[in-house]
Tab-separated table of C-alpha atoms and ligand atoms in Angstrom:
chain	number	residue	atom	x	y	z
J	1	MET	CA	-59.028	-8.711	72.487
J	2	GLN	CA	-56.989	-11.787	71.643
J	3	ARG	CA	-54.679	-13.322	74.233
J	4	ILE	CA	-51.925	-15.402	72.693
J	5	LEU	CA	-49.459	-17.532	74.646
J	6	VAL	CA	-46.142	-17.629	72.806
J	7	THR	CA	-43.517	-20.071	74.047
J	8	GLY	CA	-39.828	-19.521	73.277
J	9	GLY	CA	-40.499	-15.857	72.530
J	10	CYS	CA	-37.014	-14.725	73.606
J	11	GLY	CA	-35.374	-16.676	70.789
J	12	PHE	CA	-34.679	-15.640	67.211
J	13	ILE	CA	-38.015	-16.396	65.506
J	14	GLY	CA	-40.317	-16.087	68.522
J	15	SER	CA	-39.047	-12.560	69.269
J	16	GLU	CA	-39.691	-11.492	65.655
J	17	PHE	CA	-43.187	-12.986	65.890
J	18	ILE	CA	-43.967	-11.069	69.109
J	19	ARG	CA	-42.634	-7.741	67.789
J	20	ARG	CA	-44.712	-8.158	64.609
J	21	GLN	CA	-47.908	-9.207	66.425
J	22	LEU	CA	-47.804	-6.177	68.739
J	23	ALA	CA	-46.983	-3.817	65.871
J	24	THR	CA	-49.604	-5.238	63.485
J	25	TYR	CA	-52.634	-5.807	65.739
J	26	ASP	CA	-54.090	-3.421	68.330
J	27	ASP	CA	-56.235	-6.109	69.928
J	28	VAL	CA	-53.527	-8.734	70.621
J	29	THR	CA	-51.997	-9.351	74.040
J	30	ILE	CA	-48.918	-11.568	74.154
J	31	VAL	CA	-47.893	-13.706	77.113
J	32	ASN	CA	-44.381	-15.042	76.544
J	33	LEU	CA	-43.225	-18.197	78.360
J	34	ASP	CA	-39.503	-18.769	77.923
J	35	ALA	CA	-36.995	-20.753	79.978
J	36	LEU	CA	-34.132	-18.437	78.922
J	37	THR	CA	-31.735	-21.152	77.882
J	38	TYR	CA	-28.427	-20.097	76.298
J	39	ALA	CA	-30.483	-19.183	73.166
J	40	GLY	CA	-33.084	-17.074	74.966
J	41	ASN	CA	-32.207	-13.424	75.358
J	42	VAL	CA	-34.592	-10.856	76.875
J	43	GLU	CA	-32.592	-8.177	75.074
J	44	ASN	CA	-34.178	-9.446	71.840
J	45	LEU	CA	-37.437	-7.931	73.074
J	46	ALA	CA	-35.966	-4.819	74.724
J	47	GLU	CA	-38.053	-2.506	72.511
J	48	ILE	CA	-41.376	-3.966	73.743
J	49	GLU	CA	-40.535	-5.249	77.224
J	50	ARG	CA	-42.666	-2.524	78.857
J	51	HIS	CA	-45.456	-2.685	76.273
J	52	ALA	CA	-48.916	-2.596	77.918
J	53	ARG	CA	-50.009	-5.686	75.951
J	54	TYR	CA	-46.912	-7.795	76.722
J	55	GLU	CA	-46.235	-10.066	79.688
J	56	PHE	CA	-43.186	-12.257	80.308
J	57	HIS	CA	-42.977	-15.440	82.376
J	58	LYS	CA	-39.676	-17.226	82.852
J	59	GLY	CA	-40.395	-20.947	82.804
J	60	ASP	CA	-39.873	-24.314	81.204
J	61	ILE	CA	-42.539	-25.797	78.901
J	62	ALA	CA	-41.610	-29.237	80.254
J	63	ASP	CA	-42.484	-28.154	83.820
J	64	ARG	CA	-45.967	-29.682	84.049
J	65	ASP	CA	-47.061	-27.913	87.243
J	66	LEU	CA	-45.995	-24.505	86.009
J	67	VAL	CA	-47.568	-24.909	82.560
J	68	MET	CA	-50.812	-26.320	83.975
J	69	ARG	CA	-51.019	-23.391	86.412
J	70	LEU	CA	-50.298	-20.787	83.728
J	71	LEU	CA	-52.906	-22.202	81.349
J	72	ALA	CA	-55.528	-22.839	84.027
J	73	GLY	CA	-55.276	-19.314	85.391
J	74	ASN	CA	-55.395	-17.565	82.016
J	75	PRO	CA	-57.934	-17.825	79.228
J	76	PHE	CA	-55.929	-17.919	75.981
J	77	ASP	CA	-57.377	-17.656	72.483
J	78	ALA	CA	-54.324	-19.374	71.022
J	79	VAL	CA	-50.973	-20.936	71.861
J	80	VAL	CA	-48.017	-20.770	69.461
J	81	ASN	CA	-45.178	-23.110	70.410
J	82	PHE	CA	-41.739	-21.885	69.305
J	83	ALA	CA	-39.873	-23.167	72.376
J	84	ALA	CA	-37.247	-25.685	71.359
J	85	GLU	CA	-33.648	-26.686	71.405
J	86	SER	CA	-32.962	-25.682	67.812
J	87	HIS	CA	-29.343	-26.383	66.850
J	88	VAL	CA	-28.476	-29.623	65.013
J	89	ASP	CA	-24.796	-29.602	66.050
J	90	ARG	CA	-25.703	-29.355	69.747
J	91	SER	CA	-28.130	-32.273	69.343
J	92	LEU	CA	-25.233	-34.382	68.064
J	93	LEU	CA	-23.268	-33.607	71.234
J	94	ASP	CA	-26.156	-34.266	73.665
J	95	SER	CA	-29.685	-35.193	72.622
J	96	GLY	CA	-31.044	-35.072	76.210
J	97	PRO	CA	-32.230	-31.436	76.263
J	98	PHE	CA	-33.777	-31.940	72.807
J	99	VAL	CA	-35.954	-34.825	73.951
J	100	ARG	CA	-36.883	-32.992	77.134
J	101	THR	CA	-37.909	-29.676	75.584
J	102	ASN	CA	-38.992	-30.637	72.088
J	103	VAL	CA	-40.829	-33.861	72.913
J	104	VAL	CA	-41.783	-33.760	76.615
J	105	GLY	CA	-42.308	-29.981	76.528
J	106	THR	CA	-44.697	-30.308	73.591
J	107	GLN	CA	-46.576	-33.132	75.324
J	108	VAL	CA	-46.982	-31.044	78.483
J	109	LEU	CA	-48.232	-28.055	76.479
J	110	LEU	CA	-50.710	-30.218	74.578
J	111	ASP	CA	-52.096	-31.669	77.824
J	112	ALA	CA	-52.377	-28.231	79.435
J	113	CYS	CA	-54.045	-26.757	76.331
J	114	ARG	CA	-56.537	-29.619	76.186
J	115	GLU	CA	-57.396	-29.213	79.830
J	116	ALA	CA	-57.812	-25.437	79.487
J	117	LYS	CA	-59.781	-25.934	76.231
J	118	VAL	CA	-57.506	-23.593	74.259
J	119	PRO	CA	-59.313	-23.147	70.921
J	120	ARG	CA	-56.236	-22.958	68.665
J	121	TYR	CA	-52.687	-24.327	68.870
J	122	VAL	CA	-49.848	-23.823	66.380
J	123	GLN	CA	-46.798	-26.076	66.482
J	124	VAL	CA	-43.805	-24.380	64.852
J	125	SER	CA	-41.913	-27.178	63.166
J	126	THR	CA	-39.224	-27.584	60.563
J	127	ASP	CA	-38.592	-28.993	57.081
J	128	GLU	CA	-35.846	-31.141	58.676
J	129	VAL	CA	-38.510	-33.639	59.780
J	130	TYR	CA	-38.742	-34.742	56.128
J	131	GLY	CA	-35.103	-35.880	56.062
J	132	SER	CA	-32.792	-35.199	53.140
J	133	LEU	CA	-33.379	-34.780	49.389
J	134	GLY	CA	-31.159	-35.801	46.489
J	135	PRO	CA	-30.329	-33.292	43.765
J	136	THR	CA	-33.979	-32.948	42.651
J	137	GLY	CA	-37.466	-32.866	44.174
J	138	LEU	CA	-39.205	-30.818	46.866
J	139	PHE	CA	-40.675	-31.560	50.290
J	140	THR	CA	-44.486	-31.348	50.260
J	141	GLU	CA	-46.813	-31.691	53.235
J	142	GLU	CA	-47.322	-35.328	52.169
J	143	THR	CA	-43.619	-36.245	52.206
J	144	PRO	CA	-43.157	-39.011	54.824
J	145	LEU	CA	-41.264	-37.989	57.953
J	146	ALA	CA	-37.697	-39.343	57.902
J	147	PRO	CA	-35.640	-37.282	60.345
J	148	ASN	CA	-31.884	-37.877	60.450
J	149	SER	CA	-30.472	-35.880	63.374
J	150	PRO	CA	-31.418	-36.052	67.054
J	151	TYR	CA	-32.784	-32.489	66.629
J	152	SER	CA	-35.033	-33.377	63.700
J	153	ALA	CA	-36.047	-36.676	65.334
J	154	SER	CA	-37.231	-34.751	68.405
J	155	LYS	CA	-39.148	-32.255	66.232
J	156	ALA	CA	-40.739	-35.113	64.263
J	157	ALA	CA	-41.751	-36.827	67.515
J	158	ALA	CA	-43.399	-33.577	68.624
J	159	ASP	CA	-45.216	-33.269	65.277
J	160	MET	CA	-46.493	-36.816	65.654
J	161	LEU	CA	-47.798	-36.086	69.147
J	162	VAL	CA	-49.590	-33.000	67.826
J	163	HIS	CA	-51.065	-35.053	64.985
J	164	ALA	CA	-52.110	-37.803	67.431
J	165	TYR	CA	-53.839	-35.312	69.772
J	166	HIS	CA	-55.739	-33.882	66.817
J	167	HIS	CA	-56.642	-37.336	65.507
J	168	SER	CA	-57.603	-38.836	68.871
J	169	PHE	CA	-59.115	-35.882	70.714
J	170	HIS	CA	-60.026	-33.416	67.906
J	171	PHE	CA	-57.454	-31.137	69.498
J	172	PRO	CA	-57.471	-27.901	67.413
J	173	ALA	CA	-53.852	-27.955	66.224
J	174	ILE	CA	-52.042	-26.758	63.118
J	175	ILE	CA	-48.432	-27.615	62.251
J	176	THR	CA	-46.137	-25.318	60.270
J	177	ARG	CA	-42.866	-26.537	58.732
J	178	CYS	CA	-40.346	-24.012	57.525
J	179	SER	CA	-36.954	-24.022	55.859
J	180	ASN	CA	-33.787	-22.220	57.046
J	181	ASN	CA	-34.485	-18.784	58.519
J	182	TYR	CA	-32.107	-15.848	58.572
J	183	GLY	CA	-32.378	-12.254	59.799
J	184	PRO	CA	-31.682	-10.093	62.867
J	185	TYR	CA	-31.266	-11.507	66.395
J	186	GLN	CA	-30.266	-15.018	65.242
J	187	PHE	CA	-27.924	-16.691	67.712
J	188	PRO	CA	-24.432	-16.755	66.179
J	189	GLU	CA	-24.135	-20.531	66.210
J	190	LYS	CA	-26.158	-20.931	62.980
J	191	LEU	CA	-24.470	-20.620	59.578
J	192	LEU	CA	-25.392	-17.066	58.565
J	193	PRO	CA	-24.926	-15.148	61.834
J	194	LEU	CA	-21.791	-17.165	62.642
J	195	PHE	CA	-20.217	-16.428	59.271
J	196	ILE	CA	-21.296	-12.761	59.186
J	197	THR	CA	-20.002	-12.009	62.694
J	198	ASN	CA	-16.758	-13.952	62.139
J	199	LEU	CA	-16.078	-12.156	58.853
J	200	LEU	CA	-16.843	-8.750	60.371
J	201	ALA	CA	-14.146	-9.606	62.949
J	202	ASN	CA	-11.777	-10.849	60.173
J	203	GLU	CA	-12.004	-14.370	61.555
J	204	GLN	CA	-12.153	-17.600	59.555
J	205	VAL	CA	-15.438	-19.294	58.656
J	206	PRO	CA	-15.725	-23.090	59.156
J	207	VAL	CA	-17.317	-24.739	56.083
J	208	TYR	CA	-18.407	-28.307	56.834
J	209	GLY	CA	-17.216	-30.957	54.347
J	210	SER	CA	-17.282	-29.876	50.720
J	211	GLY	CA	-19.726	-26.995	51.258
J	212	GLN	CA	-22.060	-28.502	48.640
J	213	ASN	CA	-25.000	-29.060	51.003
J	214	VAL	CA	-28.081	-27.095	49.955
J	215	ARG	CA	-30.531	-25.202	52.145
J	216	ASP	CA	-33.620	-23.150	51.183
J	217	TRP	CA	-33.324	-19.703	52.791
J	218	ILE	CA	-36.251	-17.615	54.014
J	219	HIS	CA	-36.220	-14.290	55.829
J	220	VAL	CA	-37.551	-14.591	59.393
J	221	SER	CA	-40.193	-11.910	58.707
J	222	ASP	CA	-41.680	-14.045	55.904
J	223	HIS	CA	-41.741	-17.082	58.203
J	224	CYS	CA	-43.542	-15.083	60.913
J	225	ARG	CA	-46.088	-13.749	58.377
J	226	GLY	CA	-46.695	-17.396	57.461
J	227	ILE	CA	-47.210	-18.484	61.077
J	228	ASP	CA	-49.602	-15.575	61.543
J	229	ALA	CA	-51.536	-16.624	58.410
J	230	ALA	CA	-51.717	-20.229	59.665
J	231	LEU	CA	-52.859	-19.028	63.100
J	232	ARG	CA	-55.624	-16.834	61.688
J	233	ARG	CA	-56.657	-18.601	58.470
J	234	GLY	CA	-55.249	-22.142	58.701
J	235	LYS	CA	-57.496	-25.185	58.871
J	236	VAL	CA	-57.299	-27.238	62.054
J	237	GLY	CA	-55.521	-30.572	61.520
J	238	GLU	CA	-53.522	-29.293	58.543
J	239	VAL	CA	-49.783	-28.944	57.956
J	240	TYR	CA	-48.413	-25.903	56.078
J	241	ASN	CA	-44.914	-25.729	54.591
J	242	PHE	CA	-43.110	-22.391	54.320
J	243	GLY	CA	-39.974	-21.775	52.294
J	244	GLY	CA	-38.178	-19.007	50.468
J	245	ARG	CA	-37.850	-20.632	47.025
J	246	CYS	CA	-34.187	-19.827	47.445
J	247	GLU	CA	-31.850	-22.816	47.266
J	248	LYS	CA	-28.140	-22.159	47.819
J	249	THR	CA	-25.144	-24.333	48.579
J	250	ASN	CA	-23.222	-23.373	51.710
J	251	LEU	CA	-20.250	-22.485	49.527
J	252	GLU	CA	-22.382	-20.142	47.385
J	253	ILE	CA	-23.494	-18.379	50.565
J	254	THR	CA	-19.920	-18.190	51.830
J	255	HIS	CA	-18.657	-16.617	48.573
J	256	LEU	CA	-21.558	-14.154	48.551
J	257	LEU	CA	-20.712	-13.060	52.102
J	258	LEU	CA	-17.020	-12.674	51.248
J	259	GLU	CA	-17.984	-10.496	48.281
J	260	LEU	CA	-20.483	-8.324	50.185
J	261	LEU	CA	-18.102	-7.863	53.124
J	262	GLU	CA	-15.054	-7.453	50.860
J	263	LYS	CA	-13.062	-10.171	52.609
J	264	PRO	CA	-10.429	-12.531	51.117
J	265	LYS	CA	-11.105	-16.181	50.235
J	266	THR	CA	-8.288	-17.153	52.595
J	267	LEU	CA	-10.804	-16.751	55.442
J	268	ILE	CA	-12.576	-19.936	54.286
J	269	ARG	CA	-11.577	-22.905	56.438
J	270	TYR	CA	-12.803	-26.348	55.402
J	271	VAL	CA	-13.483	-28.466	58.502
J	272	ALA	CA	-14.689	-32.024	59.149
J	273	ASP	CA	-18.238	-32.627	57.963
J	274	ARG	CA	-21.256	-32.705	60.316
J	275	PRO	CA	-22.028	-36.388	61.123
J	276	GLY	CA	-25.019	-37.534	59.056
J	277	HIS	CA	-25.144	-34.126	57.313
J	278	ASP	CA	-28.394	-33.828	55.301
J	279	LEU	CA	-27.527	-33.071	51.672
J	280	ARG	CA	-30.385	-30.911	50.504
J	281	TYR	CA	-33.599	-29.298	51.784
J	282	ALA	CA	-36.074	-27.707	49.363
J	283	ILE	CA	-39.672	-26.794	50.113
J	284	ASP	CA	-42.842	-26.780	48.060
J	285	CYS	CA	-44.808	-23.993	49.747
J	286	SER	CA	-47.605	-23.815	47.153
J	287	LYS	CA	-50.239	-25.062	49.642
J	288	ALA	CA	-49.602	-22.067	51.932
J	289	GLU	CA	-49.647	-19.755	48.916
J	290	ARG	CA	-52.939	-21.216	47.663
J	291	GLU	CA	-54.786	-21.745	50.944
J	292	LEU	CA	-53.403	-19.015	53.205
J	293	GLY	CA	-52.769	-16.299	50.602
J	294	TRP	CA	-49.175	-16.150	51.818
J	295	ASN	CA	-45.979	-15.887	49.838
J	296	PRO	CA	-42.359	-15.034	50.654
J	297	GLU	CA	-41.708	-11.333	50.003
J	298	VAL	CA	-38.086	-10.656	50.958
J	299	THR	CA	-35.585	-11.492	48.203
J	300	PHE	CA	-32.368	-13.146	49.356
J	301	SER	CA	-30.149	-10.331	48.083
J	302	GLU	CA	-32.195	-7.660	49.881
J	303	GLY	CA	-32.596	-9.810	53.041
J	304	LEU	CA	-28.920	-10.732	53.204
J	305	ARG	CA	-27.808	-7.104	52.838
J	306	SER	CA	-30.183	-5.898	55.565
J	307	THR	CA	-29.109	-8.784	57.831
J	308	ILE	CA	-25.437	-7.892	57.379
J	309	ASP	CA	-26.292	-4.234	58.098
J	310	TRP	CA	-28.129	-5.295	61.274
J	311	TYR	CA	-25.161	-7.314	62.609
J	312	ARG	CA	-22.814	-4.446	61.727
J	313	ALA	CA	-25.037	-1.897	63.498
J	314	ASN	CA	-25.579	-4.156	66.532
J	315	SER	CA	-22.023	-5.081	67.419
J	316	GLY	CA	-22.919	-4.572	71.109
J	317	TRP	CA	-25.602	-7.284	70.911
J	318	VAL	CA	-23.135	-9.582	69.120
J	319	SER	CA	-20.360	-9.106	71.657
J	320	ARG	CA	-22.730	-9.511	74.616
J	321	VAL	CA	-24.039	-12.753	73.122
J	322	LYS	CA	-20.609	-14.068	72.149
J	323	SER	CA	-19.137	-13.253	75.580
J	324	GLY	CA	-22.189	-14.533	77.483
J	325	GLU	CA	-22.710	-11.087	78.998
J	326	TYR	CA	-26.375	-11.004	77.883
J	327	ARG	CA	-27.124	-13.307	80.788
J	328	ARG	CA	-25.922	-10.639	83.225
J	329	TYR	CA	-28.182	-8.121	81.459
J	330	TYR	CA	-31.156	-10.349	82.307
J	331	THR	CA	-30.289	-10.455	86.011
J	332	GLU	CA	-29.639	-6.726	86.177
J	333	GLN	CA	-32.675	-5.760	84.162
J	334	TYR	CA	-35.211	-8.076	85.777
J	335	GLY	CA	-33.645	-9.245	89.021
J	336	ALA	CA	-36.274	-10.698	91.317
J	337	ARG	CA	-39.181	-9.208	89.318
J	338	LEU	CA	-39.684	-12.420	87.389
J	339	THR	CA	-41.154	-15.748	88.377
K	1	LIG	P1	-33.828	-20.328	69.192
K	1	LIG	O1	-32.891	-21.390	69.624
K	1	LIG	O2	-33.293	-19.028	68.722
K	1	LIG	O3	-34.856	-19.987	70.377
K	1	LIG	C1	-35.466	-20.977	71.146
K	1	LIG	C2	-36.153	-20.287	72.326
K	1	LIG	O4	-36.843	-21.290	73.087
K	1	LIG	C3	-35.181	-19.588	73.288
K	1	LIG	O5	-35.690	-18.334	73.668
K	1	LIG	C4	-35.121	-20.532	74.482
K	1	LIG	O6	-34.822	-19.882	75.701
K	1	LIG	C5	-36.524	-21.107	74.457
K	1	LIG	N1	-36.599	-22.422	75.121
K	1	LIG	C6	-35.772	-23.488	74.948
K	1	LIG	N2	-36.144	-24.506	75.747
K	1	LIG	C7	-37.247	-24.080	76.426
K	1	LIG	C8	-38.100	-24.671	77.386
K	1	LIG	N3	-37.881	-25.923	77.832
K	1	LIG	N4	-39.141	-23.960	77.860
K	1	LIG	C9	-39.361	-22.693	77.446
K	1	LIG	N5	-38.569	-22.060	76.538
K	1	LIG	C10	-37.532	-22.760	76.033
K	1	LIG	O7	-34.750	-21.015	68.081
K	1	LIG	P2	-35.379	-20.382	66.761
K	1	LIG	O8	-34.410	-20.476	65.659
K	1	LIG	O9	-36.020	-19.088	67.102
K	1	LIG	O10	-36.515	-21.488	66.463
K	1	LIG	C11	-37.817	-21.348	67.023
K	1	LIG	C12	-38.667	-22.528	66.571
K	1	LIG	O11	-38.726	-22.555	65.150
K	1	LIG	C13	-38.113	-23.886	66.992
K	1	LIG	O12	-39.205	-24.700	67.359
K	1	LIG	C14	-37.433	-24.418	65.743
K	1	LIG	O13	-37.460	-25.832	65.725
K	1	LIG	C15	-38.324	-23.828	64.665
K	1	LIG	N6	-37.693	-23.597	63.368
K	1	LIG	C16	-36.510	-22.920	63.283
K	1	LIG	C17	-35.958	-22.646	62.028
K	1	LIG	C18	-34.654	-21.877	61.888
K	1	LIG	O14	-34.140	-21.787	60.776
K	1	LIG	N7	-34.114	-21.288	62.934
K	1	LIG	C19	-36.601	-23.113	60.873
K	1	LIG	C20	-37.806	-23.831	61.013
K	1	LIG	C21	-38.335	-24.048	62.261
K	2	LIG	O1	-34.243	-26.255	57.879
K	2	LIG	C1	-34.704	-25.656	59.060
K	2	LIG	C2	-33.645	-25.786	60.125
K	2	LIG	O2	-32.589	-24.907	59.758
K	2	LIG	C3	-34.155	-25.461	61.526
K	2	LIG	O3	-35.111	-26.423	61.893
K	2	LIG	C4	-33.004	-25.458	62.546
K	2	LIG	O4	-33.484	-25.043	63.807
K	2	LIG	C5	-31.933	-24.516	62.062
K	2	LIG	O5	-30.826	-24.567	62.938
K	2	LIG	C6	-31.494	-24.866	60.641
K	2	LIG	O6	-30.786	-26.124	60.617
K	2	LIG	P1	-29.447	-26.331	59.745
K	2	LIG	O7	-28.674	-27.433	60.326
K	2	LIG	O8	-29.775	-26.381	58.295
K	2	LIG	O9	-28.762	-24.885	60.030
K	2	LIG	P2	-27.252	-24.474	60.354
K	2	LIG	O10	-27.222	-22.986	60.298
K	2	LIG	O11	-26.715	-25.148	61.542
K	2	LIG	O12	-26.469	-25.037	59.074
K	2	LIG	C7	-26.796	-24.628	57.763
K	2	LIG	C8	-25.844	-25.336	56.815
K	2	LIG	O13	-24.527	-24.814	57.002
K	2	LIG	C9	-25.750	-26.826	57.059
K	2	LIG	O14	-25.585	-27.488	55.816
K	2	LIG	C10	-24.473	-26.983	57.901
K	2	LIG	C11	-23.615	-25.851	57.407
K	2	LIG	N1	-22.693	-25.250	58.392
K	2	LIG	C12	-23.223	-24.838	59.577
K	2	LIG	C13	-22.413	-24.282	60.548
K	2	LIG	C14	-22.993	-23.829	61.866
K	2	LIG	C15	-21.349	-25.092	58.105
K	2	LIG	O15	-20.881	-25.443	57.001
K	2	LIG	N2	-20.539	-24.534	59.063
K	2	LIG	C16	-21.010	-24.134	60.278
K	2	LIG	O16	-20.216	-23.644	61.114
């Protein structure tokens, strides 16, 4: 039996990871530690919330006493750290929560894991730590870190702490860095869920600047298969990049969505650019393919269609998230049952 502590499991990617772990392995127990910030939604895990091998703790990874207690009282075979403030635009408005969760939270987790002698730790990081590319080239695991936004700076700081703990203390850590994820349950502040849900409601979509910025898109299920491969087969001390080999400009994505949803181009609204907007991200994921036997499986056209279908079929989830009502669901559903 493997006990895995997942942090940030009520978010977009962490919830996919937990659902997949429980469905794929009979011998895995998941303990989920999540602070339930605006991005954390227990409804994302409604289908497994009463699963015999699932346990939820509401709590902050930066709360040293709580994390020390949780780790000391529980033998874990692995810790996978998804918990983060994850939205670049929010980090430009206020970097405080990003430093607290992404940097201090990671430090606290590392200390608690060291003390409890956790044998394996995976830090879920991002390609944004590498900065921005020009029109050509790819990020490899050797690309120097050059983060540009407060979000990516906080993620890079966390990666450096993880590296330093491995280097100094032989702490058994692995870092994964992935490109832009899309799929079900993504909070509708990020490009794809924001644009899909706006267009379904016949509302305009705000394209930053010229719309020529490029991102490499990967379905969340492929990312989670990659994290699982790194957790089980990755070499301690290594970094693994994951990407979808699917570069698209934001305008290409916007036109594709308009076509698939049969909406007019008049719904495009060009707005002021994001300050310091990174031009292009593109990932070389050949190391993960070679060393972990992983590769992205979901094509963008198939993944985008199924994502649109999911948002269409889950209009209740969308409206509860957009109205903030999902927070009431948490109180009603769990009340005083949670720590
Ligand atoms: P998300 O914003 O959807 O979810 C973050 C989760 O972390 C939420 O459930 C939130 O409640 C929880 N959380 C936040 N602060 C916390 C704290 N202090 N203590 C405990 N829990 C806390 O994020 P996501 O898109 O699922 O991203 C998950 C991870 O993957 C992040 O580390 C992010 O940097 C990384 N990542 C994301 C992408 C992407 O495209 N979304 C790509 C690469 C890497
Ligand atoms: O690359 C991995 C990263 O991808 C993750 O580490 C982050 O957590 C995740 O949020 C994402 O960051 P981006 O900034 O690339 O994602 P976002 O969806 O915010 O924006 C994608 C692109 O779309 C970017 O070029 C900005 C643009 N955009 C975004 C929004 C929200 C718009 O043009 N309009 C918008 O309203």
